Coordinates of C-alpha atoms in Angstrom, one line a residue:
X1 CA -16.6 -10.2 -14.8
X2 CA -13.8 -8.7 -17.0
X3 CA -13.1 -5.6 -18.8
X4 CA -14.3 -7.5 -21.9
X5 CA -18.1 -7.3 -20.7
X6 CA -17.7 -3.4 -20.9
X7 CA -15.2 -3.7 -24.0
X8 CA -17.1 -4.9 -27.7
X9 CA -16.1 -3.7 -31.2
X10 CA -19.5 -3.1 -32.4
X11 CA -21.0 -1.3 -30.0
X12 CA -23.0 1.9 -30.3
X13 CA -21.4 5.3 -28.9
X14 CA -24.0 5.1 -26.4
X15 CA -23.2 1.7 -25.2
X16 CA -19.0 2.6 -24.8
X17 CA -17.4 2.1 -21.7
X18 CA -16.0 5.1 -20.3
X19 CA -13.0 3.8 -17.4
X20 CA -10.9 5.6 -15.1
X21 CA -7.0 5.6 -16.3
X22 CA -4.7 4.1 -13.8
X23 CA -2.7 6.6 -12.3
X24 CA 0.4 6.9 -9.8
X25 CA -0.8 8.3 -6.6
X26 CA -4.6 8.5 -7.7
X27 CA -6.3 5.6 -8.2
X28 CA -6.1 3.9 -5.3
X29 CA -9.2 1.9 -4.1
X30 CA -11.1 4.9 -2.3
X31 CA -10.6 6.7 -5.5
X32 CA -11.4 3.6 -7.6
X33 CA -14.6 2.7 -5.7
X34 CA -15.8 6.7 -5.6
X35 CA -15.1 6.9 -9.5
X36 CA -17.3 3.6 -10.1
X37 CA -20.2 4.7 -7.9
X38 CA -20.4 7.8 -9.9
X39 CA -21.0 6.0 -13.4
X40 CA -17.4 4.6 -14.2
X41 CA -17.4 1.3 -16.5
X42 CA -13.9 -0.1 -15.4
X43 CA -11.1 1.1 -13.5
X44 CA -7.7 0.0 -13.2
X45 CA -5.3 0.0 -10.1
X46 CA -2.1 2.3 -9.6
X47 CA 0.9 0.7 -11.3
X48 CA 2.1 -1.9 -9.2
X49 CA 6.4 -2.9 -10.2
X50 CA 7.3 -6.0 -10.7
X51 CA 10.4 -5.7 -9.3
X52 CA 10.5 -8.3 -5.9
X53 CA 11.8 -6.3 -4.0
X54 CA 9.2 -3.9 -3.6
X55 CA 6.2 -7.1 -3.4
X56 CA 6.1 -7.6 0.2
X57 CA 6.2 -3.4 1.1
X58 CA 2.9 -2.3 2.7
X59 CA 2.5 0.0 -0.4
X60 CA 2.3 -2.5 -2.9
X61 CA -0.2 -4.2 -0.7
X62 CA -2.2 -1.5 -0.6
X63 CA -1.8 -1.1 -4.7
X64 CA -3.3 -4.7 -4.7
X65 CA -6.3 -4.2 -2.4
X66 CA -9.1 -5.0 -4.8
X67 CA -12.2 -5.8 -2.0
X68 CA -15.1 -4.2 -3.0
X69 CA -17.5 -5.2 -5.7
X70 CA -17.4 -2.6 -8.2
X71 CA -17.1 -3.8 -12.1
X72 CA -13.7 -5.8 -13.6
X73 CA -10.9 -5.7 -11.2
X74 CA -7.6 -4.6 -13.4
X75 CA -4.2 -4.5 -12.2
X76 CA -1.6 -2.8 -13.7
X77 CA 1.9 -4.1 -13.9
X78 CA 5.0 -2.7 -14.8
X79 CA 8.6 -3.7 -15.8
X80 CA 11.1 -4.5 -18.3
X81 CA 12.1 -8.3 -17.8
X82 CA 10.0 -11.0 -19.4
X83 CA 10.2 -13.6 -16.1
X84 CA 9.8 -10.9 -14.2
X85 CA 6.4 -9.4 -15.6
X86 CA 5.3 -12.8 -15.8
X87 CA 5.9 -13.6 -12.0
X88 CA 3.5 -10.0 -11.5
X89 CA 0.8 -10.8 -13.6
X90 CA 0.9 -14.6 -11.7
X91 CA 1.0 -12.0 -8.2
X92 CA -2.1 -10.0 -9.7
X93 CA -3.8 -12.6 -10.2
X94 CA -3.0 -14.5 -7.0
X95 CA -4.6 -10.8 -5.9
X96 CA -8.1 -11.8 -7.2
X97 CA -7.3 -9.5 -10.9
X98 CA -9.9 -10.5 -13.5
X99 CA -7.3 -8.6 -15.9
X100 CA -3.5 -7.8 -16.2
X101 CA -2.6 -4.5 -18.0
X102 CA 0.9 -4.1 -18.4
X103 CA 2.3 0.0 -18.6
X104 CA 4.0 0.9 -21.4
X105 CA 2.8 5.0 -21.3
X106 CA 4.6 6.0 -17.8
X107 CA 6.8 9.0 -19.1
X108 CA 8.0 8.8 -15.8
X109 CA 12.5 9.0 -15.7
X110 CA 12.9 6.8 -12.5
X111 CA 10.7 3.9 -14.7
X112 CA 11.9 4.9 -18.3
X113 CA 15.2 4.7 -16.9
X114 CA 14.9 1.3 -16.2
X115 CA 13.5 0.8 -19.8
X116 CA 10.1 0.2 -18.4
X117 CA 6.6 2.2 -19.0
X118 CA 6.8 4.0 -22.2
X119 CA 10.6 3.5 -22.7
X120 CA 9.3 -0.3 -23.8
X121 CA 8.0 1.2 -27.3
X122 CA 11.4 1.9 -28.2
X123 CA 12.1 -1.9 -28.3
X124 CA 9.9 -4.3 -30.1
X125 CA 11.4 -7.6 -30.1
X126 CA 11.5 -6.5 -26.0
X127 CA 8.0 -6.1 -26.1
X128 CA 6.9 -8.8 -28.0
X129 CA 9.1 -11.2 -25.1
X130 CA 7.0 -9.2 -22.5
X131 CA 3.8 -10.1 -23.6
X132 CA 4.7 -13.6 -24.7
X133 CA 5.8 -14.0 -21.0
X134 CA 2.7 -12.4 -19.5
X135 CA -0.2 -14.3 -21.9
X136 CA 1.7 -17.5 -20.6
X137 CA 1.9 -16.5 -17.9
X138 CA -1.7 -16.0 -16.6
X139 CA -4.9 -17.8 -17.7
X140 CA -6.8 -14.2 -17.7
X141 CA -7.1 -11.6 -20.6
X142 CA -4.1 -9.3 -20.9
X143 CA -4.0 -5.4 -21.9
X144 CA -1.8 -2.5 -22.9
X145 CA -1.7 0.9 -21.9
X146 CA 0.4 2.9 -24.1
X147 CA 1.2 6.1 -25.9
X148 CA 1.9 6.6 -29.3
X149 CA 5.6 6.2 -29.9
X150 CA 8.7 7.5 -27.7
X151 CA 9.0 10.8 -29.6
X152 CA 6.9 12.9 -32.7
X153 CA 9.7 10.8 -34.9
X154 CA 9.0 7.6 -33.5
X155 CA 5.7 7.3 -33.4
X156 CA 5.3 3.3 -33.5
X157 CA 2.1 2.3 -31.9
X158 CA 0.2 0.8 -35.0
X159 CA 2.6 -1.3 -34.8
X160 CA 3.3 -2.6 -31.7
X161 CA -0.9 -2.9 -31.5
X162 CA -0.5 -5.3 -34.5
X163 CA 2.0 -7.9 -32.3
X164 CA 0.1 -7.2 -29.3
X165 CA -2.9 -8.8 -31.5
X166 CA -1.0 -11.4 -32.9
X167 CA 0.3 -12.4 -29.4
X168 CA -3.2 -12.5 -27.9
X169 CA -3.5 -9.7 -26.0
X170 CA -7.3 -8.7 -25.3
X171 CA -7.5 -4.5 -25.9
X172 CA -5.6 -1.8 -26.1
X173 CA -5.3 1.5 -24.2
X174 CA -3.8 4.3 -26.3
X175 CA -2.6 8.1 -24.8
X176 CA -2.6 10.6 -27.6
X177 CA 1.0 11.8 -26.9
X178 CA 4.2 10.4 -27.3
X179 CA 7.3 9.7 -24.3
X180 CA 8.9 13.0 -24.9
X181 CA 5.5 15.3 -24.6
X182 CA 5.2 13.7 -21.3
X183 CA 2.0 15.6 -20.1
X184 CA 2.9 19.1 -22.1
X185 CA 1.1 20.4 -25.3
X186 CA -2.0 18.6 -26.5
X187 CA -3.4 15.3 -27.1
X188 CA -3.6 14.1 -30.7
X189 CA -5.8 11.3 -32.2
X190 CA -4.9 10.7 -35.5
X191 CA -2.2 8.2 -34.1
X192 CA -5.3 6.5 -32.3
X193 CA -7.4 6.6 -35.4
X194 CA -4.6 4.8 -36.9
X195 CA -4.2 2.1 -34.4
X196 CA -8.1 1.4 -34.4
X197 CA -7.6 0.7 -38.0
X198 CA -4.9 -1.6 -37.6
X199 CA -6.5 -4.1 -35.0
X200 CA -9.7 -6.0 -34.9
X201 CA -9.0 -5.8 -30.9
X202 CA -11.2 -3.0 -28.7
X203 CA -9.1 -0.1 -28.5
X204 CA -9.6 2.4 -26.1
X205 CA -8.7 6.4 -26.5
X206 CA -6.9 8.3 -23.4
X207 CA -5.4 11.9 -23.2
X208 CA -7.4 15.2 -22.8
X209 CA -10.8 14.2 -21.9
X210 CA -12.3 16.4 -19.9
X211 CA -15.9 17.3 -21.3
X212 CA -18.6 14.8 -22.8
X213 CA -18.6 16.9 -26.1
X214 CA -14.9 15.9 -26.6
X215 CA -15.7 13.0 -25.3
X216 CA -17.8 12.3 -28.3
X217 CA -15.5 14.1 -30.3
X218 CA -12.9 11.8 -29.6
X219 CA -15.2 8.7 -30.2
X220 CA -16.3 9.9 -33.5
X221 CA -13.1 11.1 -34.7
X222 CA -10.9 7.4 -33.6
X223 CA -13.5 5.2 -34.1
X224 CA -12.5 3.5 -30.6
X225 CA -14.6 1.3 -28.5
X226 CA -13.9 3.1 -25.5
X227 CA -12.7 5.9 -23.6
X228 CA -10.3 6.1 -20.6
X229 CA -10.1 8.9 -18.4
X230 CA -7.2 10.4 -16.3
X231 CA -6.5 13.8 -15.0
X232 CA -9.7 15.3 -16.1
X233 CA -11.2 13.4 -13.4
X234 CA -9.5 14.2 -10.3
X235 CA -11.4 16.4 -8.2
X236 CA -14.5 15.7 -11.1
X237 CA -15.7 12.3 -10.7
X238 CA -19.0 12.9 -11.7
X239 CA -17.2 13.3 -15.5
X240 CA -17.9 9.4 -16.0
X241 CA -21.7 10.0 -15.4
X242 CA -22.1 12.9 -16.9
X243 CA -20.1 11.7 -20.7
X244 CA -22.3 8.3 -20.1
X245 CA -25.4 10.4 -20.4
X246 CA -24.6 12.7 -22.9
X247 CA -23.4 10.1 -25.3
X248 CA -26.9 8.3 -24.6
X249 CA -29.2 11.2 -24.9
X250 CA -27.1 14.0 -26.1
X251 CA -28.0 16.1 -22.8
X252 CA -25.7 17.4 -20.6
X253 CA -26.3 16.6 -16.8
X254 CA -25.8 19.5 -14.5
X255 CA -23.0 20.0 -12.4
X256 CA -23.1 19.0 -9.2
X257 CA -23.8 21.3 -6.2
X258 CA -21.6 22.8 -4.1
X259 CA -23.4 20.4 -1.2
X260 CA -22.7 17.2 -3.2
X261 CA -18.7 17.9 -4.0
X262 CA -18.7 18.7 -0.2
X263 CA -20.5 15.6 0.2
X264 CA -18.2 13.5 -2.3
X265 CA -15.1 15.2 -0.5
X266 CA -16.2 14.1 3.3
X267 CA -17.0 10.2 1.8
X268 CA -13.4 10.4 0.2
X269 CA -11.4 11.7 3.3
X270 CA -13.2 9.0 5.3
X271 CA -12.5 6.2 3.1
X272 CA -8.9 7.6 2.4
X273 CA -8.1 7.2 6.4
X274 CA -9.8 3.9 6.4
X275 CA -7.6 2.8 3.6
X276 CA -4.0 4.1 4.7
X277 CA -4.6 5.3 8.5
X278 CA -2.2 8.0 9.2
X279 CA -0.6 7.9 5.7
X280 CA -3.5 9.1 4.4
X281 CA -3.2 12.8 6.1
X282 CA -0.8 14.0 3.5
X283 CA -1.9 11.6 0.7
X284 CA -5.4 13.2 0.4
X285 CA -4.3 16.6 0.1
X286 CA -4.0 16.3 -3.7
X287 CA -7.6 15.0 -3.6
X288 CA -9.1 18.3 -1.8
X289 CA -7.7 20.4 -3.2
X290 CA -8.8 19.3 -6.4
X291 CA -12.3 19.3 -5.1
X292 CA -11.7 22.9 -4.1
X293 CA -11.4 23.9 -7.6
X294 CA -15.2 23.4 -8.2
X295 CA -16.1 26.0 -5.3
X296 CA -16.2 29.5 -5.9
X297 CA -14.7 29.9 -2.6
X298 CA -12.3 27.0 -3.1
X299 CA -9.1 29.0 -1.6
X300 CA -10.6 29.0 1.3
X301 CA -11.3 25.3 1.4
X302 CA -8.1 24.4 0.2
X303 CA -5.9 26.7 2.4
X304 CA -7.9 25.9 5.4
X305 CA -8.2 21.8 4.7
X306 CA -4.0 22.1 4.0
X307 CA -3.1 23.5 7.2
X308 CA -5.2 20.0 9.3
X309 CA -2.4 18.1 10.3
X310 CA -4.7 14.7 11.9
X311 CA -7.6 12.5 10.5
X312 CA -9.0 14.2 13.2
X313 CA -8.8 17.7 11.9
X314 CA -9.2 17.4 8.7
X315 CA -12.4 15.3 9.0
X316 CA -14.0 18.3 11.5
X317 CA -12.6 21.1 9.0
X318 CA -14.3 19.5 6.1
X319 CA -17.7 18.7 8.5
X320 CA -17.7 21.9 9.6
X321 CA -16.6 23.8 5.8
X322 CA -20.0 22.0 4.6
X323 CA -22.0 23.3 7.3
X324 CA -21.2 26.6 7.0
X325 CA -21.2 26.4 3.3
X326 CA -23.7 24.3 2.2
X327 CA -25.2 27.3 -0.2
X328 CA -22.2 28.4 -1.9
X329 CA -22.2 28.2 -5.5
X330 CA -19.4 26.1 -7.6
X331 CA -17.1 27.8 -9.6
X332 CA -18.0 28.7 -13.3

């Protein structure tokens, strides 16, 4: 199976795929697997480096766990050196990947300053090498995640998403804001209206997402064949269901209850200290206390689950925060 099951340019806004966004820190495989039970199409993995040095760390191992059966398995790959990316999409795919996405939207300094992630779009004839490298590389379809230029000046992905078509590259992921907005100000989609119109190849819209009326919005407005969602789905992974309805049937789902998010939170802690073992006491914080956000008495969750300092603990805090909470009414 491979993101191009999910990804068609003549599909009907109903039938789009809606994916989670890879994300540094987030979108690990208990997040993955949680985001596809509740109605994601596609998700991809955390950006994994293809620098060697960091391939036999327990981290990146854990960036390339892809068990589980639960829709196209993407991995994310990152760097600035054409042999280099090639030897990480061979790795991802050694991995089990049905598809290799290669960053070019981290905003991040520690990978633009190594001319990686969005830093990339300031070089064409660079990027062009890149993805020569990688489609030779790897006898699976190739994708791009990237933003819309490196600054409001620059603002060169139409055509970057024309080479990336002529080189073979399968669909392409564009953010609605350029290197130097980082995550500041709002998305825009013109640029990814553009783009759309410049490609035959899906393209698929990212930035801002966060209701299904924008989701639609967005859809209608681009003309994209998909949508990919990031930050507005931490804590809310019921988002995915809930646009995949509403651009059906044009009905909004209601919110969950304060007993499933509870519910959702437990499942997540659990599979989180499966997945990492003691690592995973500080790396879930981020996780719960995004879920606290949906409870109208959230501070209390998020205080009380931040001050557990074992699996132990926090699993008996959060049994024992349901139990005693189990009628408390989410945040409007």
């Amino acid at each position: 199976m491979t993101l191009l099951t999910y990804l068609k340019t003549d599909l009907s806004v109903a039938e789009k795929a809606v994916g989670l966004a890879p994300m540094a820190g987030i979108s690990d495989l208990p997040f993955r697997k949680l985001c596809s039970q509740l109605g994601a199409s596609f998700t991809v993995t955390e950006m994994v480096s293809a620098d060697p040095k960091f391939r036999g760390t327990t981290r990146n191992a854990l960036r390339l766990d892809l068990s589980g059966n639960f829709g196209p398995k993407i991995v994310q790959i990152a760097g600035a050196e054409p042999q280099l990316l090639a030897d990480a999409a061979l790795m991802a795919a050694d991995y089990g990947a049905d598809v290799v996405d290669i960053n070019m939207g981290c905003p991040a300094k520690k990978v633009c300053k190594k001319l990686a992630g969005s830093a990339l779009m300031k070089d064409e004839q660079l990027v062009g090498r890149l993805l020569e490298a990688v489609r030779s590389a790897v006898d699976l379809p190739v994708t791009v995640k990237m933003r819309t230029g490196w600054d409001k000046q620059n603002k060169n992905a139409a055509a970057i998403a024309v080479l990336a078509e002529e080189i073979g590259v399968s669909a392409l992921t564009i953010h609605g804001r350029t290197r130097a907005c980082r995550f500041k100000g709002v998305a825009e989609y013109d640029t990814i209206k553009a783009v759309k119109q410049s490609v035959g190849i899906p393209v698929i819209a990212n930035g801002d997402i966060t209701t299904p009326m924008q989701a639609l919005e967005v859809l209608t407005h681009t003309g994209c064949d998909g949508l990919m969602i990031g930050r507005g789905a931490v804590g809310n992974p019921w988002l995915f269901g809930q646009i995949k309805n509403y651009l059906n049937t044009g009905d909004l789902v209601q919110a969950p209850s304060s007993e499933q998010v509870l519910a959702a939170a437990a499942a997540h802690l659990s599979a989180m200290h499966d997945h990492y073992g003691d690592l995973a006491v500080k790396l879930v914080r981020k996780h719960m206390v995004a879920y606290s956000a949906l409870l109208t008495n959230g501070i209390d969750f998020k205080n009380g689950f931040n001050r557990q300092t074992t699996q132990n603990a926090q699993q008996q805090f959060v049994m024992e925060f349901a139990n005693n909470n189990n009628n408390g009414a989410l945040a409007a």
